[in-house]
Coordinates of N, CA and C in Angstrom, one line a residue:
P13 N 15.6 9.3 18.2 CA 15.4 8.5 17.1 C 14.1 7.7 17.2
L14 N 13.8 7.2 18.3 CA 12.6 6.4 18.5 C 11.3 7.2 18.2
V15 N 11.3 8.5 18.7 CA 10.2 9.4 18.5 C 10.0 9.6 17.0
K16 N 11.1 9.9 16.3 CA 11.1 10.1 14.9 C 10.5 8.9 14.1
S17 N 10.9 7.8 14.6 CA 10.4 6.5 13.9 C 8.9 6.4 14.1
A18 N 8.4 6.7 15.3 CA 7.0 6.6 15.6 C 6.2 7.6 14.7
F19 N 6.7 8.8 14.6 CA 6.0 9.8 13.7 C 6.1 9.4 12.3
S20 N 7.2 8.8 11.9 CA 7.3 8.3 10.5 C 6.3 7.2 10.2
I21 N 6.1 6.3 11.2 CA 5.1 5.2 11.0 C 3.7 5.7 11.0
V22 N 3.4 6.7 11.8 CA 2.1 7.3 11.8 C 1.8 7.9 10.5
G23 N 2.8 8.7 9.9 CA 2.6 9.3 8.6 C 2.4 8.3 7.5
E24 N 3.1 7.2 7.5 CA 3.0 6.1 6.5 C 1.6 5.5 6.7
A25 N 1.1 5.3 7.9 CA -0.2 4.7 8.1 C -1.3 5.6 7.5
L26 N -1.2 6.9 7.8 CA -2.2 7.9 7.3 C -2.2 7.9 5.8
R27 N -1.0 7.8 5.2 CA -0.9 7.8 3.7 C -1.6 6.6 3.1
M28 N -1.6 5.5 3.8 CA -2.2 4.3 3.3 C -3.8 4.3 3.5
Q29 N -4.3 5.4 4.1 CA -5.7 5.4 4.3 C -6.6 5.2 3.1
G30 N -6.1 5.8 1.9 CA -6.9 5.6 0.7 C -6.9 4.1 0.3
L31 N -5.9 3.4 0.5 CA -5.9 2.0 0.2 C -6.8 1.2 1.1
K32 N -6.7 1.6 2.4 CA -7.6 0.9 3.4 C -9.1 1.2 3.0
D33 N -9.4 2.4 2.6 CA -10.7 2.8 2.2 C -11.2 2.0 1.0
Y34 N -10.3 1.8 0.0 CA -10.6 1.0 -1.1 C -10.9 -0.4 -0.8
L35 N -10.1 -1.0 0.1 CA -10.3 -2.4 0.5 C -11.7 -2.5 1.2
R36 N -12.0 -1.6 2.0 CA -13.2 -1.6 2.8 C -14.4 -1.5 1.8
A37 N -14.4 -0.5 0.9 CA -15.4 -0.3 -0.1 C -15.6 -1.5 -1.0
A38 N -14.5 -2.2 -1.4 CA -14.6 -3.3 -2.3 C -14.9 -4.6 -1.6
G39 N -14.9 -4.5 -0.2 CA -15.2 -5.8 0.5 C -14.1 -6.8 0.5
L40 N -12.9 -6.3 0.4 CA -11.7 -7.2 0.3 C -10.9 -7.1 1.6
S41 N -10.5 -8.3 2.0 CA -9.6 -8.4 3.2 C -8.2 -8.1 2.7
A42 N -7.3 -7.8 3.7 CA -5.9 -7.7 3.4 C -5.3 -9.0 2.8
E43 N -5.8 -10.1 3.3 CA -5.3 -11.4 2.8 C -5.7 -11.6 1.3
D44 N -7.0 -11.3 1.0 CA -7.4 -11.4 -0.4 C -6.6 -10.5 -1.3
F45 N -6.4 -9.2 -0.9 CA -5.8 -8.3 -1.8 C -4.3 -8.6 -2.0
A46 N -3.7 -9.2 -0.9 CA -2.3 -9.6 -1.0 C -2.1 -10.7 -2.1
V47 N -3.1 -11.6 -2.1 CA -3.0 -12.6 -3.2 C -3.2 -12.0 -4.6
M48 N -4.1 -11.0 -4.7 CA -4.3 -10.3 -5.9 C -3.1 -9.6 -6.5
I49 N -2.3 -9.1 -5.6 CA -1.1 -8.3 -6.0 C 0.2 -9.2 -5.9
A50 N 0.0 -10.4 -5.5 CA 1.1 -11.4 -5.5 C 2.2 -11.0 -4.5
V51 N 1.8 -10.7 -3.3 CA 2.8 -10.5 -2.2 C 2.3 -11.3 -1.0
E52 N 3.3 -11.5 -0.1 CA 2.9 -12.2 1.1 C 2.0 -11.4 2.0
T53 N 1.1 -12.0 2.6 CA 0.1 -11.3 3.4 C 0.7 -10.5 4.5
D54 N 1.7 -11.0 5.2 CA 2.4 -10.3 6.3 C 3.0 -9.0 5.7
A55 N 3.7 -9.1 4.6 CA 4.3 -7.9 4.0 C 3.3 -6.9 3.6
F56 N 2.1 -7.3 3.1 CA 1.1 -6.3 2.8 C 0.5 -5.7 4.0
K57 N 0.3 -6.5 5.0 CA -0.2 -5.9 6.3 C 0.8 -4.9 6.9
R58 N 2.1 -5.1 6.7 CA 3.0 -4.1 7.1 C 2.9 -2.8 6.3
V59 N 2.6 -2.9 5.1 CA 2.4 -1.7 4.2 C 1.1 -1.0 4.7
L60 N 0.1 -1.7 5.0 CA -1.2 -1.1 5.5 C -1.0 -0.4 6.8
A61 N -0.1 -1.0 7.6 CA 0.1 -0.4 9.0 C 1.1 0.8 8.9
G62 N 1.7 1.0 7.8 CA 2.7 2.1 7.7 C 4.1 1.7 8.1
E63 N 4.3 0.4 8.3 CA 5.6 -0.1 8.8 C 6.6 -0.3 7.6
A64 N 6.0 -0.4 6.4 CA 6.8 -0.6 5.2 C 6.2 0.1 4.1
S65 N 6.9 0.4 3.0 CA 6.4 0.9 1.8 C 6.5 -0.1 0.7
P66 N 5.5 -0.1 -0.2 CA 5.6 -1.1 -1.3 C 6.7 -0.7 -2.3
D67 N 7.3 -1.7 -2.9 CA 8.3 -1.4 -3.9 C 7.5 -0.9 -5.2
R68 N 8.2 -0.4 -6.1 CA 7.6 0.2 -7.3 C 6.7 -0.7 -8.1
R69 N 7.1 -2.0 -8.3 CA 6.3 -2.9 -9.0 C 5.0 -3.3 -8.3
T70 N 5.1 -3.5 -7.0 CA 4.0 -3.8 -6.2 C 3.0 -2.6 -6.2
A71 N 3.6 -1.4 -6.0 CA 2.7 -0.2 -6.0 C 2.0 -0.1 -7.4
Q72 N 2.7 -0.4 -8.5 CA 2.0 -0.3 -9.8 C 0.9 -1.4 -9.9
R73 N 1.1 -2.6 -9.3 CA 0.1 -3.6 -9.4 C -1.1 -3.1 -8.6
I74 N -0.9 -2.4 -7.4 CA -2.0 -1.9 -6.6 C -2.8 -0.9 -7.5
V75 N -2.1 0.0 -8.1 CA -2.8 1.0 -9.0 C -3.6 0.4 -10.1
D76 N -3.0 -0.6 -10.7 CA -3.7 -1.3 -11.8 C -4.9 -2.1 -11.3
I77 N -4.8 -2.8 -10.2 CA -5.9 -3.6 -9.7 C -7.0 -2.7 -9.2
T78 N -6.7 -1.5 -8.7 CA -7.7 -0.6 -8.2 C -8.2 0.3 -9.3
D79 N -7.8 0.1 -10.5 CA -8.2 0.9 -11.7 C -7.9 2.4 -11.4
G80 N -6.8 2.7 -10.7 CA -6.4 4.1 -10.4 C -7.1 4.7 -9.2
A81 N -8.0 4.0 -8.5 CA -8.6 4.5 -7.3 C -7.6 4.8 -6.3
V82 N -6.5 4.0 -6.2 CA -5.3 4.3 -5.4 C -4.2 4.6 -6.3
S83 N -3.6 5.8 -6.1 CA -2.5 6.2 -7.1 C -1.1 5.9 -6.5
L84 N -0.1 6.0 -7.4 CA 1.2 5.9 -6.9 C 1.6 7.0 -5.9
Q85 N 1.0 8.2 -6.1 CA 1.2 9.2 -5.1 C 0.6 8.9 -3.7
D86 N -0.6 8.2 -3.7 CA -1.2 7.8 -2.5 C -0.3 6.8 -1.8
L87 N 0.4 6.0 -2.5 CA 1.3 5.0 -2.0 C 2.7 5.6 -1.6
G88 N 2.9 6.8 -1.9 CA 4.2 7.4 -1.6 C 5.3 7.0 -2.6
V89 N 4.9 6.7 -3.8 CA 5.9 6.2 -4.8 C 5.8 7.3 -5.9
G90 N 7.0 7.5 -6.6 CA 7.0 8.4 -7.7 C 5.9 8.2 -8.7
C91 N 5.7 9.1 -9.6 CA 4.5 9.1 -10.5 C 4.8 8.4 -11.8
D92 N 6.0 7.9 -12.0 CA 6.3 7.2 -13.2 C 5.7 5.9 -13.3
V93 N 5.2 5.5 -14.5 CA 4.6 4.2 -14.6 C 5.7 3.1 -14.8
V94 N 5.6 2.0 -14.1 CA 6.6 0.9 -14.2 C 6.2 0.1 -15.4
E95 N 7.2 -0.2 -16.2 CA 7.0 -1.1 -17.4 C 7.2 -2.5 -17.1

């Protein structure tokens, strides 16, 4: 079980690479972006590290704020738009 968890975390971290790339290109820190999407900094850092996944509303805020540069698919969330 521990090995599976480690592989799962690595997979999540790799999936978040697009978001990390966006932040770097935009010159935004994790702290700044967390404020922009209205989540706690520690929670957002866990998402970036692959230790957690964003909920659907947070994921949609990320897509909206990045003007689609980061997609729901990039975030591992279904492709439906959240109203």
